[in-house]
Backbone as ProteinMPNN parsed JSONL, in Angstrom:
{"seq_chain_A": "MNKFIAAIELYNANEKDYQTLNAELEREPFKKNKKASAKGKARLPQKEYTLETNAGLQQVSEALRKAAEKTGKKYSFTVIKNKPIYN", "coords_chain_A": {"N_chain_A": [[71.382, -23.786, 45.556], [71.898, -23.302, 42.198], [71.102, -25.26, 39.299], [72.116, -25.961, 36.054], [71.612, -26.842, 32.576], [73.394, -27.049, 29.617], [73.58, -26.799, 26.187], [75.976, -26.681, 23.559], [76.99, -25.755, 20.261], [79.583, -25.739, 17.998], [80.448, -24.188, 14.934], [81.644, -25.409, 11.882], [83.708, -26.828, 13.018], [86.565, -28.725, 14.388], [87.741, -31.656, 15.986], [89.7, -30.681, 17.808], [89.15, -28.062, 18.179], [86.756, -28.57, 19.86], [88.122, -29.825, 21.987], [89.413, -27.633, 22.996], [87.187, -26.027, 23.84], [86.199, -27.817, 25.811], [88.188, -27.726, 27.704], [88.113, -25.015, 28.497], [85.575, -24.857, 29.679], [85.727, -26.664, 31.653], [86.978, -25.21, 33.607], [85.229, -23.575, 34.885], [83.106, -24.901, 36.939], [82.1, -26.601, 34.514], [80.335, -29.689, 33.703], [80.821, -32.464, 31.528], [78.162, -33.949, 29.927], [78.343, -36.867, 28.955], [76.62, -38.949, 27.936], [74.561, -37.547, 26.62], [76.012, -36.086, 24.88], [77.373, -37.921, 23.239], [75.078, -38.851, 21.816], [74.14, -36.525, 20.652], [76.205, -36.146, 18.812], [75.889, -37.724, 16.819], [73.773, -36.562, 15.286], [74.152, -33.641, 15.351], [77.149, -31.801, 15.658], [77.177, -31.29, 18.613], [77.482, -30.434, 21.885], [76.741, -31.353, 25.42], [76.544, -29.967, 28.547], [76.525, -29.863, 32.166], [76.045, -27.755, 35.074], [76.427, -26.995, 38.363], [75.947, -24.2, 40.389], [76.228, -21.089, 42.267], [75.839, -18.9, 40.834], [73.889, -16.954, 38.373], [71.637, -17.115, 35.513], [72.506, -15.459, 33.667], [75.269, -15.164, 34.205], [76.236, -17.705, 33.871], [75.579, -17.93, 30.968], [77.442, -15.939, 30.069], [79.858, -17.252, 30.692], [79.817, -19.348, 29.056], [79.778, -18.104, 26.553], [82.373, -16.813, 26.51], [83.858, -19.143, 26.721], [83.475, -20.504, 24.243], [84.205, -18.539, 22.491], [87.017, -18.638, 22.69], [87.718, -20.774, 21.017], [87.646, -19.687, 18.572], [85.699, -20.094, 16.609], [82.547, -20.021, 15.154], [79.355, -20.0, 16.918], [76.573, -21.483, 18.748], [74.356, -21.615, 21.486], [72.355, -23.142, 24.148], [70.874, -22.441, 27.208], [69.622, -24.038, 30.129], [67.936, -23.636, 32.966], [67.596, -25.511, 35.632], [64.691, -26.121, 37.423], [63.396, -27.454, 39.991], [60.245, -29.115, 40.839], [58.246, -29.407, 43.394], [56.202, -31.52, 45.423]], "CA_chain_A": [[72.284, -23.871, 44.591], [71.243, -23.435, 40.857], [71.383, -26.314, 38.265], [71.867, -25.625, 34.59], [71.887, -27.716, 31.437], [73.968, -26.249, 28.551], [74.048, -27.357, 24.895], [76.699, -25.711, 22.6], [77.545, -26.151, 19.071], [80.691, -24.965, 17.227], [80.232, -24.367, 13.541], [82.807, -25.833, 11.161], [84.764, -27.167, 14.101], [87.047, -30.093, 14.375], [87.844, -32.38, 17.409], [90.689, -29.833, 18.293], [88.208, -27.04, 18.839], [85.957, -29.071, 20.975], [88.957, -29.967, 23.169], [89.661, -26.293, 23.493], [86.102, -25.677, 24.432], [86.075, -28.688, 26.988], [89.199, -27.256, 28.501], [87.712, -23.816, 29.135], [84.298, -24.975, 30.336], [86.078, -27.273, 33.005], [87.477, -24.254, 34.526], [83.914, -23.04, 35.625], [83.485, -26.093, 36.432], [81.1, -27.475, 33.662], [80.716, -31.082, 33.75], [80.286, -32.837, 30.233], [77.221, -34.863, 29.961], [78.906, -37.806, 28.097], [75.734, -39.838, 27.181], [73.88, -36.736, 25.781], [76.902, -35.388, 23.961], [77.487, -38.989, 22.405], [73.846, -38.825, 21.232], [74.091, -35.365, 19.717], [77.398, -36.169, 17.903], [75.295, -38.6, 15.484], [72.912, -35.677, 14.569], [74.933, -32.538, 15.143], [78.371, -31.664, 16.639], [76.737, -30.526, 19.667], [77.775, -30.967, 23.219], [75.907, -31.062, 26.495], [77.142, -29.822, 29.961], [75.717, -29.535, 33.396], [76.664, -27.017, 36.1], [75.765, -26.386, 39.684], [76.624, -22.963, 40.806], [75.425, -19.97, 43.006], [75.656, -17.831, 39.702], [72.753, -16.913, 37.749], [71.597, -17.472, 34.181], [73.379, -14.495, 32.966], [76.73, -15.291, 34.386], [76.372, -18.995, 33.114], [75.614, -17.657, 29.535], [78.651, -15.261, 29.816], [80.871, -18.114, 30.712], [79.577, -20.194, 27.824], [80.168, -17.398, 25.415], [83.799, -16.671, 26.694], [84.629, -20.224, 26.309], [83.136, -20.624, 22.849], [85.01, -17.493, 21.645], [88.264, -19.056, 22.701], [87.806, -21.582, 19.697], [87.8, -18.864, 17.307], [84.626, -20.612, 15.685], [81.03, -19.432, 15.221], [78.802, -20.966, 17.881], [75.427, -21.299, 19.482], [74.07, -22.554, 22.63], [71.011, -23.113, 24.785], [71.029, -22.813, 28.565], [68.11, -24.259, 30.855], [68.01, -23.585, 34.468], [66.687, -26.715, 36.24], [63.86, -25.705, 38.545], [62.64, -28.681, 40.579], [58.916, -28.864, 41.284], [58.047, -30.183, 44.736], [54.762, -31.669, 45.771]], "C_chain_A": [[71.51, -24.082, 43.187], [71.822, -24.511, 39.928], [71.196, -25.942, 37.016], [72.371, -26.735, 33.76], [72.302, -26.75, 30.292], [74.214, -27.032, 27.368], [74.656, -26.437, 23.993], [76.987, -26.517, 21.413], [78.444, -25.271, 18.363], [80.361, -25.296, 15.822], [81.567, -24.598, 12.846], [84.106, -26.114, 12.129], [85.267, -28.632, 13.845], [87.153, -30.539, 15.956], [88.784, -31.279, 18.169], [89.921, -28.746, 19.092], [87.372, -27.41, 19.887], [86.862, -29.337, 22.145], [89.189, -28.795, 23.804], [88.378, -25.83, 24.295], [85.81, -26.537, 25.68], [86.778, -28.307, 27.918], [88.735, -25.94, 29.231], [86.537, -24.035, 29.925], [84.693, -25.729, 31.632], [86.413, -26.442, 34.031], [86.379, -23.682, 35.376], [83.385, -23.602, 36.687], [82.122, -26.783, 35.836], [81.341, -28.777, 33.768], [80.022, -31.59, 32.348], [79.281, -33.943, 30.447], [77.491, -35.967, 28.87], [77.758, -38.523, 27.183], [74.895, -38.84, 26.238], [74.903, -36.209, 24.747], [77.193, -36.588, 22.857], [76.293, -38.997, 21.386], [73.921, -37.798, 20.094], [75.249, -35.476, 18.794], [76.895, -36.874, 16.504], [74.533, -37.429, 14.537], [73.712, -34.271, 14.189], [76.098, -32.608, 15.968], [78.23, -30.902, 17.713], [77.191, -31.179, 21.048], [76.917, -30.49, 24.344], [76.67, -30.96, 27.739], [76.217, -29.498, 31.021], [76.6, -28.76, 34.338], [75.709, -26.737, 37.205], [76.596, -25.43, 40.225], [75.637, -21.969, 41.673], [75.102, -18.98, 41.811], [74.325, -17.99, 39.145], [72.763, -17.176, 36.18], [72.537, -16.564, 33.242], [74.902, -14.627, 33.125], [76.978, -16.768, 33.708], [76.568, -18.728, 31.657], [76.934, -16.972, 29.185], [79.811, -16.282, 29.844], [80.995, -19.002, 29.427], [80.195, -19.33, 26.576], [81.693, -17.091, 25.512], [84.595, -18.022, 26.082], [84.503, -20.65, 24.812], [84.038, -19.646, 21.978], [86.509, -17.809, 21.527], [88.667, -20.011, 21.387], [88.145, -20.995, 18.575], [86.671, -19.246, 16.124], [83.361, -19.852, 15.971], [80.259, -20.352, 16.129], [77.327, -20.539, 18.144], [75.253, -22.172, 20.584], [72.867, -22.099, 23.317], [71.345, -23.442, 26.288], [69.596, -22.854, 29.316], [68.544, -24.282, 32.103], [67.053, -24.605, 34.956], [65.877, -26.101, 37.405], [62.916, -26.801, 38.956], [61.218, -28.204, 41.002], [58.64, -29.866, 42.482], [56.541, -30.349, 44.948], [54.525, -31.31, 47.114]], "O_chain_A": [[70.618, -24.924, 43.074], [73.046, -24.597, 39.837], [70.064, -25.548, 36.74], [73.321, -27.452, 34.076], [71.623, -25.754, 30.045], [75.036, -27.944, 27.455], [74.02, -25.454, 23.613], [77.197, -27.729, 21.46], [78.106, -24.11, 18.13], [80.042, -26.434, 15.479], [82.556, -23.982, 13.243], [85.243, -25.674, 11.962], [84.629, -29.517, 13.275], [86.732, -29.888, 16.912], [88.43, -31.072, 19.329], [90.002, -28.552, 20.305], [87.226, -26.631, 20.83], [86.425, -29.098, 23.271], [89.203, -28.754, 25.034], [88.547, -25.27, 25.378], [85.183, -25.997, 26.592], [86.317, -28.403, 29.056], [88.95, -25.794, 30.434], [86.461, -23.349, 30.945], [84.061, -25.478, 32.658], [86.234, -26.753, 35.209], [86.628, -23.334, 36.53], [83.108, -22.798, 37.578], [81.276, -27.366, 36.514], [82.507, -29.139, 33.928], [78.886, -31.229, 32.04], [79.619, -34.873, 31.18], [76.787, -35.91, 27.861], [77.884, -38.671, 25.968], [74.546, -39.265, 25.137], [74.42, -35.894, 23.66], [77.248, -36.27, 21.669], [76.535, -39.143, 20.188], [73.806, -38.067, 18.898], [75.16, -34.705, 17.839], [77.363, -36.654, 15.387], [74.659, -37.378, 13.314], [73.88, -33.865, 13.039], [76.126, -33.383, 16.924], [78.963, -29.932, 17.905], [77.222, -32.402, 21.191], [76.398, -29.375, 24.297], [77.455, -31.872, 28.0], [75.177, -28.888, 30.775], [77.794, -29.047, 34.422], [74.543, -26.361, 37.093], [77.77, -25.655, 40.521], [74.416, -22.124, 41.7], [74.085, -18.29, 41.888], [73.656, -18.999, 39.369], [73.831, -17.431, 35.621], [73.167, -16.968, 32.264], [75.679, -14.232, 32.256], [77.978, -16.899, 33.003], [77.555, -19.187, 31.081], [77.537, -17.308, 28.166], [80.711, -16.142, 29.016], [82.057, -19.304, 28.882], [80.974, -19.818, 25.757], [82.28, -17.137, 24.431], [85.547, -18.05, 25.302], [85.483, -21.134, 24.248], [84.513, -19.988, 20.895], [87.199, -17.421, 20.584], [89.775, -19.963, 20.851], [88.8, -21.53, 17.68], [86.726, -18.811, 14.973], [83.224, -19.138, 16.965], [80.563, -21.543, 16.071], [76.907, -19.429, 17.819], [75.823, -23.257, 20.702], [72.383, -20.975, 23.185], [71.949, -24.462, 26.618], [68.689, -22.031, 29.199], [69.543, -24.946, 32.378], [65.848, -24.547, 34.709], [66.504, -25.583, 38.329], [61.849, -27.035, 38.387], [61.027, -27.074, 41.449], [58.861, -31.072, 42.369], [55.742, -29.45, 44.687], [53.386, -31.372, 47.578]]}, "name": "protein", "num_of_chains": 1, "seq": "MNKFIAAIELYNANEKDYQTLNAELEREPFKKNKKASAKGKARLPQKEYTLETNAGLQQVSEALRKAAEKTGKKYSFTVIKNKPIYN"}
């Protein structure tokens, strides 16, 4: 199972836009990283999510793009695939 961390920012967005984004991402099922999202809110209106899936990076990026487009706002995101290192 692949693990991903995604940070997404909507530009010129309000709380309703982020509620729309959250609802769309929960369908995937992305999980909101509340601690990181709260920290990020002080600097940028950025939200962080985690996802465990059998999908690859391309599919996760596509899911983020589709969710962000539902808000009607410009957006940017970063996706990181967690790759554990074993001794």
